Structure formats: structure tokens, C-alpha cells
CSV table of C-alpha atoms and ligand atoms in Angstrom, one decimal:
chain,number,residue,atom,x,y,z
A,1,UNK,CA,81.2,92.6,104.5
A,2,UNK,CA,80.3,89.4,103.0
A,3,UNK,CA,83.3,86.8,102.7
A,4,UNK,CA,82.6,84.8,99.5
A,5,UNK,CA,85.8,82.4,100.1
A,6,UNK,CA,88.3,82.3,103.1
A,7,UNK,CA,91.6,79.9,102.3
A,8,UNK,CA,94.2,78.7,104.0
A,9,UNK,CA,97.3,78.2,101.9
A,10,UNK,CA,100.4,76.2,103.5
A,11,UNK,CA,103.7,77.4,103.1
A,12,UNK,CA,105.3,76.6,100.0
A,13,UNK,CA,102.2,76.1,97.6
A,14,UNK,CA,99.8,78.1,95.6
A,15,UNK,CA,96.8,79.8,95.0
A,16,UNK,CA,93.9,80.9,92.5
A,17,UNK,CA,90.7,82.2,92.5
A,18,UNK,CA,87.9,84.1,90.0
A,19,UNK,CA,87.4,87.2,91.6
A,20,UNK,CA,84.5,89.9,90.7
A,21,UNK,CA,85.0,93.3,89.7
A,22,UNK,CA,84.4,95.7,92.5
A,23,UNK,CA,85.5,92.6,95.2
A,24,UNK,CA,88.3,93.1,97.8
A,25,UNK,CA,91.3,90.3,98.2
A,26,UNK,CA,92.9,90.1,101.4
A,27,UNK,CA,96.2,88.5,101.6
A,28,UNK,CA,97.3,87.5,105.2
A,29,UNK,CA,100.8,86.7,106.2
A,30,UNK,CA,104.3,87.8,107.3
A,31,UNK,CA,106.0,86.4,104.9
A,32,UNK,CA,106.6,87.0,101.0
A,33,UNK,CA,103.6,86.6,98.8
A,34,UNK,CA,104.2,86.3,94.9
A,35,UNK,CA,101.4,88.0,93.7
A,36,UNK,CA,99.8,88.1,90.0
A,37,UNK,CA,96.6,88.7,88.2
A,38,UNK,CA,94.8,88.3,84.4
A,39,UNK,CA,91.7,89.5,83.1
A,40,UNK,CA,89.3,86.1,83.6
A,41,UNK,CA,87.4,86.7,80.0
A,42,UNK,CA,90.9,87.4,78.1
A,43,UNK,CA,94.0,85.8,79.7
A,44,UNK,CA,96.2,87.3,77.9
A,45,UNK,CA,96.3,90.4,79.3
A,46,UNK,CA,98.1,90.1,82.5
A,47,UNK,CA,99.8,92.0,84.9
A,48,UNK,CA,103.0,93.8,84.4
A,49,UNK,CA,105.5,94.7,86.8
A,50,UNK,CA,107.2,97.4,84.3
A,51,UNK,CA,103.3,99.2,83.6
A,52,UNK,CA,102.5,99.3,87.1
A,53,UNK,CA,105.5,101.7,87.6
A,54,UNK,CA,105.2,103.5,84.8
A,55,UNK,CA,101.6,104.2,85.8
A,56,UNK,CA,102.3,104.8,89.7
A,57,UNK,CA,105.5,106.8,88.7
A,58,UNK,CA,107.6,104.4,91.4
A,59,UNK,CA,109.5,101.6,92.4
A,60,UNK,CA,107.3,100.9,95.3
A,61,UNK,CA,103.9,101.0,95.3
A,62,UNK,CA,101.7,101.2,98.2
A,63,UNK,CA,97.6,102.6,99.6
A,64,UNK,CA,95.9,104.0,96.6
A,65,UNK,CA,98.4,102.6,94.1
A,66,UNK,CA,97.7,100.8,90.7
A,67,UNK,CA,98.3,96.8,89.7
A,68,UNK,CA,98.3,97.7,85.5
A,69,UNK,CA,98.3,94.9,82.6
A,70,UNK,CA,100.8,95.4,79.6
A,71,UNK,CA,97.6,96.4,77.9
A,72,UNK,CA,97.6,99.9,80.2
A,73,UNK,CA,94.3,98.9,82.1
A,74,UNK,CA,94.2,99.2,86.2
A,75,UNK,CA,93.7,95.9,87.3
A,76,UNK,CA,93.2,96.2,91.4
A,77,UNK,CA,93.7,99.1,93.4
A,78,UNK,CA,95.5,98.7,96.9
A,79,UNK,CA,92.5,100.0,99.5
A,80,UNK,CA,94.7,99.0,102.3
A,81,UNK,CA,98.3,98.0,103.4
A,82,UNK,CA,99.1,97.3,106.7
A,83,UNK,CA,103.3,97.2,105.9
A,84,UNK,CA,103.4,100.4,104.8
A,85,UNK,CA,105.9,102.2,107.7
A,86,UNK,CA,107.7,98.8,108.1
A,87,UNK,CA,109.2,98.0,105.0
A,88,UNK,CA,108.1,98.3,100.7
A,89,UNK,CA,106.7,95.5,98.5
A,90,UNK,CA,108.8,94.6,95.5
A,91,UNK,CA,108.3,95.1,91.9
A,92,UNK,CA,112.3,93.8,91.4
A,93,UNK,CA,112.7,90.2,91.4
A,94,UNK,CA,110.7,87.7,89.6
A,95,UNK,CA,109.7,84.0,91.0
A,96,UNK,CA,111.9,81.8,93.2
A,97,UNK,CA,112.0,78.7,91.9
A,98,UNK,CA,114.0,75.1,91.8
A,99,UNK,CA,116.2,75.5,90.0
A,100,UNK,CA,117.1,79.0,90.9
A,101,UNK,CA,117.6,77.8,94.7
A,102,UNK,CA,119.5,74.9,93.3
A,103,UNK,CA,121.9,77.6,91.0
A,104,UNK,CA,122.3,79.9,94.4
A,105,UNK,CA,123.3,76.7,96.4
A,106,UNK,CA,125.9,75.6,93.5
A,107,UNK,CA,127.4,78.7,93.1
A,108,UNK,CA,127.2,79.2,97.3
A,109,UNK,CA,125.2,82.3,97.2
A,110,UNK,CA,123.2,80.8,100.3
A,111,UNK,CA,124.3,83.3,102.2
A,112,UNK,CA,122.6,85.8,100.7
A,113,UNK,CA,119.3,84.8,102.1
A,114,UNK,CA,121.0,85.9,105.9
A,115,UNK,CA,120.5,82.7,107.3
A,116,UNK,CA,124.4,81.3,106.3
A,117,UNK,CA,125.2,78.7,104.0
A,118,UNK,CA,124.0,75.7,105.7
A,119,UNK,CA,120.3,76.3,105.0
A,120,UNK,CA,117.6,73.9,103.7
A,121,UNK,CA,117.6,74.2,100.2
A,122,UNK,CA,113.4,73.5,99.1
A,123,UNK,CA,113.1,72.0,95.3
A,124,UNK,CA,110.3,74.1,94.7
A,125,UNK,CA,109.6,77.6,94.9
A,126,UNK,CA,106.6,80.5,93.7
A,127,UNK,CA,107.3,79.7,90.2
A,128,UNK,CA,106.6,76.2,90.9
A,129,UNK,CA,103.5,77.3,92.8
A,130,UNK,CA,102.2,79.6,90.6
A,131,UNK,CA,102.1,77.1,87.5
A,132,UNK,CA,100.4,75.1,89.8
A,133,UNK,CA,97.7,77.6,90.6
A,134,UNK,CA,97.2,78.8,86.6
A,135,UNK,CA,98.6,76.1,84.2
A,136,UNK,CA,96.1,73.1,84.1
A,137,UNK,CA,93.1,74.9,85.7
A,138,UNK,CA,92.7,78.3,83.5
A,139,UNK,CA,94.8,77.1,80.8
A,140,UNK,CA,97.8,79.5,81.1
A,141,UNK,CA,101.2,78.5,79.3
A,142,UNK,CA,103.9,79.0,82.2
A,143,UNK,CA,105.7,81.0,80.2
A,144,UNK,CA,103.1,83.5,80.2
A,145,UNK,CA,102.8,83.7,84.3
A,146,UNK,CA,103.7,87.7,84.7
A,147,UNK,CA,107.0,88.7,87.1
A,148,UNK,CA,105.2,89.1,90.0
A,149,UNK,CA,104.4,91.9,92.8
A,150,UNK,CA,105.9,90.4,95.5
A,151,UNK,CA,104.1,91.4,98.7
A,152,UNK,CA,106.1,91.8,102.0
A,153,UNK,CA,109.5,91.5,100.1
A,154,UNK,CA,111.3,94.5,101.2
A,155,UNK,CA,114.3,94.9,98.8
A,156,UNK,CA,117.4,97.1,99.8
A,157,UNK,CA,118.0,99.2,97.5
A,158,UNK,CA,120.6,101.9,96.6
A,159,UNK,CA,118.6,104.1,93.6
A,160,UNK,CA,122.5,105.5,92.9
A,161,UNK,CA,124.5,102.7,92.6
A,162,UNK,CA,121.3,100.6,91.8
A,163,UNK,CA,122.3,97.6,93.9
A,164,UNK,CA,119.4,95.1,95.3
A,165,UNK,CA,119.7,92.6,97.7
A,166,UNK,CA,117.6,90.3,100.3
A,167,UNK,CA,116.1,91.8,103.3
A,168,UNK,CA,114.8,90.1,106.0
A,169,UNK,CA,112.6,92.9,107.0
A,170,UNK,CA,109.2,91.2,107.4
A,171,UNK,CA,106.0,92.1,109.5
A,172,UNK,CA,106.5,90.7,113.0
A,173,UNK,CA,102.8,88.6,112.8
A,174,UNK,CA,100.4,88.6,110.0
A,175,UNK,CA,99.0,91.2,108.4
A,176,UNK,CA,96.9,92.1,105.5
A,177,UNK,CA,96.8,93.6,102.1
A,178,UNK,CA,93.3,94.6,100.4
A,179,UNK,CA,93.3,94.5,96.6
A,180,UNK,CA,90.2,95.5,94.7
A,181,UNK,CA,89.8,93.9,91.6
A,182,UNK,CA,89.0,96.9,88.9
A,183,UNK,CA,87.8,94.5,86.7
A,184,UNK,CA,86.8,90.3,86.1
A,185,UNK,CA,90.2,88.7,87.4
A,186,UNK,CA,92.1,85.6,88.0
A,187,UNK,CA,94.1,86.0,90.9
A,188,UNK,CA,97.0,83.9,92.4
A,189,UNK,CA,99.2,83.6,95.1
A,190,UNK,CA,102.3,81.7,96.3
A,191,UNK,CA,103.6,81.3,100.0
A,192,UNK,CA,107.0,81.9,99.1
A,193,UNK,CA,109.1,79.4,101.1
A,194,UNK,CA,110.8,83.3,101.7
A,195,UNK,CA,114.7,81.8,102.2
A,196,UNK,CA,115.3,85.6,103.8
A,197,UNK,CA,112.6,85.9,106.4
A,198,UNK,CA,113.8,85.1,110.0
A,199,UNK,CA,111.7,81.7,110.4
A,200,UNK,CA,111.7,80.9,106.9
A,201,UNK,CA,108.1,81.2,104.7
A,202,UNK,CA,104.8,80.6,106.8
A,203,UNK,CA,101.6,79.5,105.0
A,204,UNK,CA,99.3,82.6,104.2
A,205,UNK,CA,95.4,83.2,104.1
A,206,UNK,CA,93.6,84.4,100.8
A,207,UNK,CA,90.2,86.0,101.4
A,208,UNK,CA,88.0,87.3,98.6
A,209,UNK,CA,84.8,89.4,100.1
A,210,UNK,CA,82.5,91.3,98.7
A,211,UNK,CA,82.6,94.8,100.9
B,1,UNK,CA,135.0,88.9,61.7
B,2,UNK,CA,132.7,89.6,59.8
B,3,UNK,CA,129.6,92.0,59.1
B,4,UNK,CA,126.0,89.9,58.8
B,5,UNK,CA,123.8,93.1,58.7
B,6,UNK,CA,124.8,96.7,59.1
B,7,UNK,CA,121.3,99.3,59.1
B,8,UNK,CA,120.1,102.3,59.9
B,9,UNK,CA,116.3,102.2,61.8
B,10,UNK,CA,114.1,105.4,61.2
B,11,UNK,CA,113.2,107.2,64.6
B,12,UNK,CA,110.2,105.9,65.4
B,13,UNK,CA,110.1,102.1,63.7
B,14,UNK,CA,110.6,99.1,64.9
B,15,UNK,CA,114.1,96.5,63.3
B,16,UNK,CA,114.2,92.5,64.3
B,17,UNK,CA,116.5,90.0,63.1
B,18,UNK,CA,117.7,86.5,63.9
B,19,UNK,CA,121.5,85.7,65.6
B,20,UNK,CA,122.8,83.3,66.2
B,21,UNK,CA,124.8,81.9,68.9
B,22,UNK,CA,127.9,84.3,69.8
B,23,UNK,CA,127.1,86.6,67.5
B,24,UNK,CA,127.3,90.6,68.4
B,25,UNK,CA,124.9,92.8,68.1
B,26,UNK,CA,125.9,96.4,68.4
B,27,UNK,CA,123.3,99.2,68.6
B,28,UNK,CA,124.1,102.9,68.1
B,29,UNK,CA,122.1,105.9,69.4
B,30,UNK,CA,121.8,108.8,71.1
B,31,UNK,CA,118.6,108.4,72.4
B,32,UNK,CA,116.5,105.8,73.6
B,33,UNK,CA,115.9,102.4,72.3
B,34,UNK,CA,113.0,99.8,73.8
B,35,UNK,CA,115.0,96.3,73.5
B,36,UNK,CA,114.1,92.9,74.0
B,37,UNK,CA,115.1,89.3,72.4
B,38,UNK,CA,113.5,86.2,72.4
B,39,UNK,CA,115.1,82.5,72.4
B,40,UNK,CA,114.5,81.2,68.4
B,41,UNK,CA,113.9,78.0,69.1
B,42,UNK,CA,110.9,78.9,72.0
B,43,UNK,CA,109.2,82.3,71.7
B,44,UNK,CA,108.2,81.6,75.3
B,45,UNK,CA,112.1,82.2,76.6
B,46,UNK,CA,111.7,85.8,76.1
B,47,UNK,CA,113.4,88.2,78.1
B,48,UNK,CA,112.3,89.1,81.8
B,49,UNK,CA,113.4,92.4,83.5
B,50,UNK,CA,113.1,90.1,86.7
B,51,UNK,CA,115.0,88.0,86.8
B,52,UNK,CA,117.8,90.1,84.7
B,53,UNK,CA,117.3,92.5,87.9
B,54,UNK,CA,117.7,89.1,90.6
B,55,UNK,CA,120.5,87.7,88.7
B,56,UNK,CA,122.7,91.1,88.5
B,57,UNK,CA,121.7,92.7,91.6
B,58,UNK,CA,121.0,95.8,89.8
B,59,UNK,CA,118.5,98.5,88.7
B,60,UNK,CA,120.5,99.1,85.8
B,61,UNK,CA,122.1,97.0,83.0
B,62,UNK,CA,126.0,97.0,83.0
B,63,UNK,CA,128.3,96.2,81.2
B,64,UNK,CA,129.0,92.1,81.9
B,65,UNK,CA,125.4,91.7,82.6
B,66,UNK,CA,123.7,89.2,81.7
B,67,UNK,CA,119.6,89.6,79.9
B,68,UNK,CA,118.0,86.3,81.2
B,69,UNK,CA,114.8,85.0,80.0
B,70,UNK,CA,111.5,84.5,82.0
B,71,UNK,CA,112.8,80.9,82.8
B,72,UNK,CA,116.2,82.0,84.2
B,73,UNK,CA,118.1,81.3,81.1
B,74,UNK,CA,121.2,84.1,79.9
B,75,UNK,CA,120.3,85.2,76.5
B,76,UNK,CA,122.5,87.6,75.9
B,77,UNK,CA,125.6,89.5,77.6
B,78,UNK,CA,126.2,93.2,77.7
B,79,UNK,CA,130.2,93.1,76.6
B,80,UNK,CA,130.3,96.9,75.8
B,81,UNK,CA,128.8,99.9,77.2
B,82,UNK,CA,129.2,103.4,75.6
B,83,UNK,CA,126.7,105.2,77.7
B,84,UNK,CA,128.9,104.0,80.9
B,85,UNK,CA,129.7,106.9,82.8
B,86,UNK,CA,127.2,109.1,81.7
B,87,UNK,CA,124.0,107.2,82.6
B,88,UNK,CA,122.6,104.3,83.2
B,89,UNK,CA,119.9,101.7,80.9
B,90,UNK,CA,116.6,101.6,82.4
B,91,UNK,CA,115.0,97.8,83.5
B,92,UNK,CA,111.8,99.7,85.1
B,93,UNK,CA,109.6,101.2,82.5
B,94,UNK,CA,107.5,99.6,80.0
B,95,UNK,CA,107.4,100.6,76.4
B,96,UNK,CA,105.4,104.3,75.6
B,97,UNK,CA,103.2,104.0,73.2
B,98,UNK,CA,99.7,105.3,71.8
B,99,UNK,CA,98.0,103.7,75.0
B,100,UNK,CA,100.1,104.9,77.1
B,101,UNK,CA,100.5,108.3,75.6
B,102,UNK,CA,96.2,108.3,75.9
B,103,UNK,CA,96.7,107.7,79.2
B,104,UNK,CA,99.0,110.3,80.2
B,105,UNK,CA,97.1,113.0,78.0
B,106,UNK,CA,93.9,112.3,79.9
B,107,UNK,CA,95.2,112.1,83.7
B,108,UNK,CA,97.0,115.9,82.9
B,109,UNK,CA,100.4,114.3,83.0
B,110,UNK,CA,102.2,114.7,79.5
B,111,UNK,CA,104.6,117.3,81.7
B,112,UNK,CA,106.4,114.1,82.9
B,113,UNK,CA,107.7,113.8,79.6
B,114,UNK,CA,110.2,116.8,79.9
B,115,UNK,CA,109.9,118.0,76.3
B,116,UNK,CA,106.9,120.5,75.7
B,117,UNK,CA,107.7,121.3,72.4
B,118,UNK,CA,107.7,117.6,71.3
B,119,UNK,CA,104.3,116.7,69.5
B,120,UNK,CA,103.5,113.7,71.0
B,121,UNK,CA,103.4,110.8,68.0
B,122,UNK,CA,100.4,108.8,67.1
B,123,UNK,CA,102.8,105.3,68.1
B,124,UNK,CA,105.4,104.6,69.9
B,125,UNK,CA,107.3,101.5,71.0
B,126,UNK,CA,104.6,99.7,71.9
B,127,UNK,CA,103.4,99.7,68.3
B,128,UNK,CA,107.3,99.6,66.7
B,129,UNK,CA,108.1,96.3,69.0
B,130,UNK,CA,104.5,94.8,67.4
B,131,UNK,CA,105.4,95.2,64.1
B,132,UNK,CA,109.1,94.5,64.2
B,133,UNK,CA,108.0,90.7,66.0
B,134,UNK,CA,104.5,90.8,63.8
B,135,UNK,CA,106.1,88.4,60.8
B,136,UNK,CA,107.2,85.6,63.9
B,137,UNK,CA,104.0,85.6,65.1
B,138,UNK,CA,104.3,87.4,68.3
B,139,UNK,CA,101.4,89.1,69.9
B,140,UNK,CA,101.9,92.5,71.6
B,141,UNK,CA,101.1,91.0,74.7
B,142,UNK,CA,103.9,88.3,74.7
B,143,UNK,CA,106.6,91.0,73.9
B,144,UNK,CA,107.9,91.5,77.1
B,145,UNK,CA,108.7,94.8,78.8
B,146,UNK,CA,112.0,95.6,77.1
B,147,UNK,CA,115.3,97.1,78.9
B,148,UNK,CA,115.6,100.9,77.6
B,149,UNK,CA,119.1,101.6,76.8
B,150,UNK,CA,120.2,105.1,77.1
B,151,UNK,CA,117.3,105.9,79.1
B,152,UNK,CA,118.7,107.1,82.1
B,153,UNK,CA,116.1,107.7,85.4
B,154,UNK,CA,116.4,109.9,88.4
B,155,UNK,CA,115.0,107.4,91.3
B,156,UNK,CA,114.2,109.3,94.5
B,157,UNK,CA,116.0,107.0,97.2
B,158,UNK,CA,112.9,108.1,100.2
B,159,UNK,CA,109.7,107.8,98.0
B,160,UNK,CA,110.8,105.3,95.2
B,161,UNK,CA,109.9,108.1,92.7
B,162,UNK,CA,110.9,108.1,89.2
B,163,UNK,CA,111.3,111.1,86.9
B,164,UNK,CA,112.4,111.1,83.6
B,165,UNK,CA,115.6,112.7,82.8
B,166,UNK,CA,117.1,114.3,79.6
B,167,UNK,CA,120.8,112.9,79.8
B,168,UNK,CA,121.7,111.3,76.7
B,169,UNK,CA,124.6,110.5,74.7
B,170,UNK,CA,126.3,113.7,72.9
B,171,UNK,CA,126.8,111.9,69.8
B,172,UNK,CA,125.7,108.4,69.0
B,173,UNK,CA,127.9,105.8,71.5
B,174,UNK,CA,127.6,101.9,71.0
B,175,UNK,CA,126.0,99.7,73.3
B,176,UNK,CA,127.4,95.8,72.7
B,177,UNK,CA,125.5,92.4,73.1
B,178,UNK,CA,127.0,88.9,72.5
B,179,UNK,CA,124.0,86.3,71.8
B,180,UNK,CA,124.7,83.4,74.0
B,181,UNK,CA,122.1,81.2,71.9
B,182,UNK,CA,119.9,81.4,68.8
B,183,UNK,CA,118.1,84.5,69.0
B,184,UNK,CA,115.1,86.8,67.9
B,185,UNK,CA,116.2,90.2,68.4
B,186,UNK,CA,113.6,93.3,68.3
B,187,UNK,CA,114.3,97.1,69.1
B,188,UNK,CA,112.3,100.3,68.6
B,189,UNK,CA,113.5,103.8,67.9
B,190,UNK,CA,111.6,105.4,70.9
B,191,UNK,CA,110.2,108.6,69.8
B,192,UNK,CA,111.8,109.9,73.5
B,193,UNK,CA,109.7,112.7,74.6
B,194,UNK,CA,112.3,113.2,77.4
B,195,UNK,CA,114.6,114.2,75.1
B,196,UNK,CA,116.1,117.5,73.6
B,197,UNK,CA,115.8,116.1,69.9
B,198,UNK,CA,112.4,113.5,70.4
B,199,UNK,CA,114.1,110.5,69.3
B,200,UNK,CA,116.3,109.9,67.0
B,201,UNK,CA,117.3,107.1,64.0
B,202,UNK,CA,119.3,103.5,65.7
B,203,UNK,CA,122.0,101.9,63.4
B,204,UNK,CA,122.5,98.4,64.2
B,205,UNK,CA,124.8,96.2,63.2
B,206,UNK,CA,125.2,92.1,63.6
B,207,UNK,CA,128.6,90.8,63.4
B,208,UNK,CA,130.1,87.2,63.1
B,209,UNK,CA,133.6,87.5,65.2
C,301,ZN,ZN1,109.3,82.9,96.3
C,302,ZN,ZN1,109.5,104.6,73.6
């Protein structure tokens, strides 16, 4: 196994990285990851929340699963997940952001997050982050940032009434996610400041090798 | 009030039109239709099953719901729902569609789509949607993943598995949008493969209250 980059990301901020076809990305943390990838030679195709479950025939998706662009090309394959049997990663929501926390706060929804309403309220969130991982370095309109997967968010969810809300199911110490890239990617990441988990969102390690 | 536009789409083709602001838009069927809009003043503002799903706390799209864009903004409101009752709209799937269909055909899995006797069509949604936004300039890949009304989904509550189901409307029932800004609005006539009948036409009508 030969690492070709190790990072530390702090909580709150984001991430990107090239990564070769046939390398591994391993997300560590235990708490949410906003997840997202485009082909590197034609950014345009990107990731899609809506094709992955079409193609993996579920709401969750988990070991041996699919990450698919709106163009109907697998992406990365998921060669390992180490929350499987604690909790599901969601293909549901889309970013948190500013002014999303800042809506929740003025129309006290705080409490949704489980933590009361009395809760630091950040003025940034994986939106944020993930413009700043994409827009000025690859040249990606923010608009154009997919919904993300977002790793280590379990969702409640009642598939009858179809009602989702926050969990603060989370792994108990870090653990890891292995993506292999199915073809040339961009990849990036946000530490979600994760308003639901119990201590709030924890920084998170990226690591791209080459198994 | 007053009618603006008042047509009948083909099964199988794509419609678009502008609105404006507090407009309706009402959409008959009785089978699926692949819909999205996009804010007319910034193509980028399209819609975004996301954060419709965050902002609603639903799977589904109900009546007094609101379809936000990618950015968080509302840019439209489901005022009436026909299909209420009898199913539920679909935010999870993507559009079908000759890729799609490819793919399907070569992994041996057609038999999700629960009609046999349907010949499955050289296009689909994915290539309606791209015509219907092709004169605003809007790539296929900037069309976002659309909400499916009428396409109701059996969703396994253990495994998260989704299976196609053929509950539809018995006759066509109206499903009833209010534009809360200037709009681009885009459908397609799904050819439904699901279906007993394998899609049907879509009359849509824009009204000026
Ligand atoms: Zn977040
Ligand atoms: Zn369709």
C-alpha cells in the first residue's frame, strides 16, 4: 500500500484532491463528511445523488455499492465501510450552509439538531467548504457542486410516511471509508461542523493510496 | 384568471415554458412525468431534490411543499395534489433514459421495470428534458434530477430498497404548482415502463389568477 497523500482537514473546512483511476480514498472521522466527485478531464460530469440510487436500487448505499454521475458512469466503488452495522450514510439532504443555519436559528428549528436551542450557530457550513475546495482551484461554478453523499449522516427515516430528520447516531471514534476511484476524479470533502453529532463536527483525515 | 397556455404533450416528448411570478402551473396525467424548473433570471438556481427533501422533511412531495433550488431558494409551491391519497411523487430517482435503459439491458435488469410487454423506447426523459431546455441553452448535465410526480415507490424500511410500483392515477388527476419567482419550467412525458399503459400524453396548463 503506497500512501500518495495523507491530510489532515480541521473541522469546519474543506478538501480536494486529483485522484487516479484504480486509487483508494480513505475518509477518517466520526463525524459527517459531505462527500462529492467529477471526472478531472470533463468537469461536467459529476456526481449524482438521484443516479446513484437508481443504479444501487436504494436509499442507502453501502460495501460494494456505486457513486454514479448524471452521465450513468460508476465513479468509485465503496471497497470498505467500517459504519455499516452502526448507522447508514445519506443520500437525502444536500449541504449545510450559512445561511441555512442562520434560516434554522430564525425560525428556531435549533432544536432539531438534539443539542436544544441555545447552540452555537457557525456562519459557514459544507457548502461553504466545498466551494472552497472546487471554485477557484478547478474552476467549478458553485452552482454546479453536486448534492452530496454525506458519509456518517445517519438519517431517520420512515419509508411510509416518508419523514427524515437529524440523528445523532455517529461512530463512537474514527473510522474509515475506502472509495476507489473508477475512473480520473476530482474529489472533495467537507468536515461538516455536524450541528447533530454529540460533540459537534471533529476535523477529518483524507488519504489517497495507491493499494 | 386567466389561461396563458393550455397544451397537450405527446408521451414521450419533452414541453418548457417561462412563468412568471405567481403564476400556476397545472399538470395533468396519469402516468409519470420527470419535472424540474429553473430560476429565469440564473439558470444556475435550478431545482435540487436536496434540499427540497431537508426543507420538507420528506421523501415525498406534498401538497404545501415547497421545490427549492440548489442555493436554498423556494421556487415553486405544490398548492394542489390529485394523486394525494393514492401515492406519493418520487424525489429519488433520476430521469430514464437511453443511457440508462443501455444500462439496465446489459446488467440483465430490465425486469425492474414491471412491464414486459413494454418495448423499451430508443429515449426517454433524459433526452425529452434536453430538448425541451435545448433552445435556453442548458446542457443535459445542468438539468437537474427532476421530482417524478405520479411515480409512486415501494421503499423497503430494513434494506433501503426501492422497487418500482404500478399505482397510478385511474384517470388523469391534476397536480398544482404556484411559481414563487420568474421561472423556466421543463417536464417530460416519461415513457413509464412501470406502468400498465407505458406512458401516456401530459396536458399542461399555465394560468394568470
Ligand atoms: Zn454539513
Ligand atoms: Zn422517464
Amino acid at each position: 500500500m503506497n500512501i500518495i497523500r495523507d491530510d489532515h482537514v480541521p473541522a469546519n473546512s474543506g478538501w480536494g484532491a486529483p485522484i487516479e483511476k484504480g486509487q483508494v480514498l480513505r475518509l477518517t472521522a466520526m463525524t459527517i463528511i459531505d462527500f462529492v466527485c467529477l471526472n478531472l478531464h470533463d468537469l461536467d460530469e459529476r456526481f449524482d445523488q438521484a443516479r446513484t440510487k437508481v443504479h444501487d436500487g436504494k436509499i442507502w448505499i453501502t460495501e460494494g455499492d456505486r457513486l454514479v454521475s448524471k452521465r450513468d458512469n460508476v465513479m468509485m466503488t465503496i471497497i470498505r465501510d467500517d459504519f455499516a452495522g452502526t448507522g447508514f450514510h445519506d443520500l437525502q439532504y444536500g449541504t449545510c450552509s450559512g445561511p441555512r443555519f442562520a434560516r434554522a436559528a430564525a425560525e428556531g428549528r435549533l432544536n432539531q439538531y438534539h443539542h436544544g436551542d441555545d447552540i452555537p450557530v457557525p456562519d459557514h457550513g459544507c457548502w461553504e467548504n466545498l466551494q472552497d475546495a472546487l471554485c477557484a482551484r478547478w474552476g467549478v461554478p458553485k452552482e454546479f457542486i453536486p448534492s452530496p453523499i454525506n458519509i456518517f449522516q445517519h438519517v431517520e427515516i420512515d419509508t411510509e410516511t416518508g419523514a427524515i430528520s437529524h440523528s445523532p447516531v455517529r461512530p463512537a471514534t474514527p473510522i474509515c471509508v475506502d472509495l476507489r476511484a473508477e475512473m480520473d476524479l476530482v474529489v472533495a470533502a467537507s468536515a461538516c461542523p455536524d450541528l447533530a453529532a454529540p460533540e459537534f463536527g471533529q476535523p477529518i483525515r483524507a488519504t489517497i493510496y495507491q493499494p | 384568471m386567466e389561461t396563458i397556455r393550455d397544451e397537450t404533450a405527446p408521451r414521450n416528448t419533452g414541453w418548457s415554458a417561462e412563468m412568471k411570478s405567481g403564476q400556476i402551473l397545472r399538470l395533468s396525467a396519469r402516468t409519470i412525468i420527470d419535472f424540474v424548473c429553473f430560476d429565469r433570471a440564473d439558470f444556475g438556481e435550478a431545482f435540487d431534490q436536496a434540499p427540497t427533501r431537508a426543507a420538507s422533511g420528506c421523501l415525498y412531495l406534498r401538497e404545501g411543499d415547497a421545490m427549492l433550488s440548489r442555493g436554498g431558494a423556494p421556487l415553486m409551491t405544490m398548492i394542489e395534489d390529485g394523486f394525494a391519497g393514492l401515492g406519493t411523487h418520487d424525489t429519488q430517482f433520476g430521469m430514464c433514459g437511453r443511457a440508462r435503459h443501455r444500462r439496465a439491458a446489459a446488467e440483465g435488469r430490465l425486469g425492474e421495470y414491471l412491464n414486459a410487454a413494454v418495448q423499451v423506447p430508443d429515449h426517454g426523459c433524459a433526452e425529452n428534458l434536453t430538448a425541451a431546455c435545448k433552445p435556453w441553452g442548458i446542457a443535459y448535465e445542468d438539468i437537474p434530477s427532476p421530482v417524478n410526480l405520479f411515480q409512486n415507490m415501494a421503499i423497503d424500511q430494513r434494506t433501503g430498497r426501492m422497487a418500482r410500483t404500478q399505482i397510478r392515477p385511474a384517470r388523469p388527476v391534476p397536480v398544482v404548482f404556484r411559481a414563487e419567482r420568474d421561472l423556466l419550467v421543463a417536464f417530460s412525458a416519461c415513457p413509464d415502463l412501470a406502468s400498465a399503459t407505458g406512458g401516456l400524453e401530459v396536458r399542461a396548463e399555465i394560468v394568470q389568477p
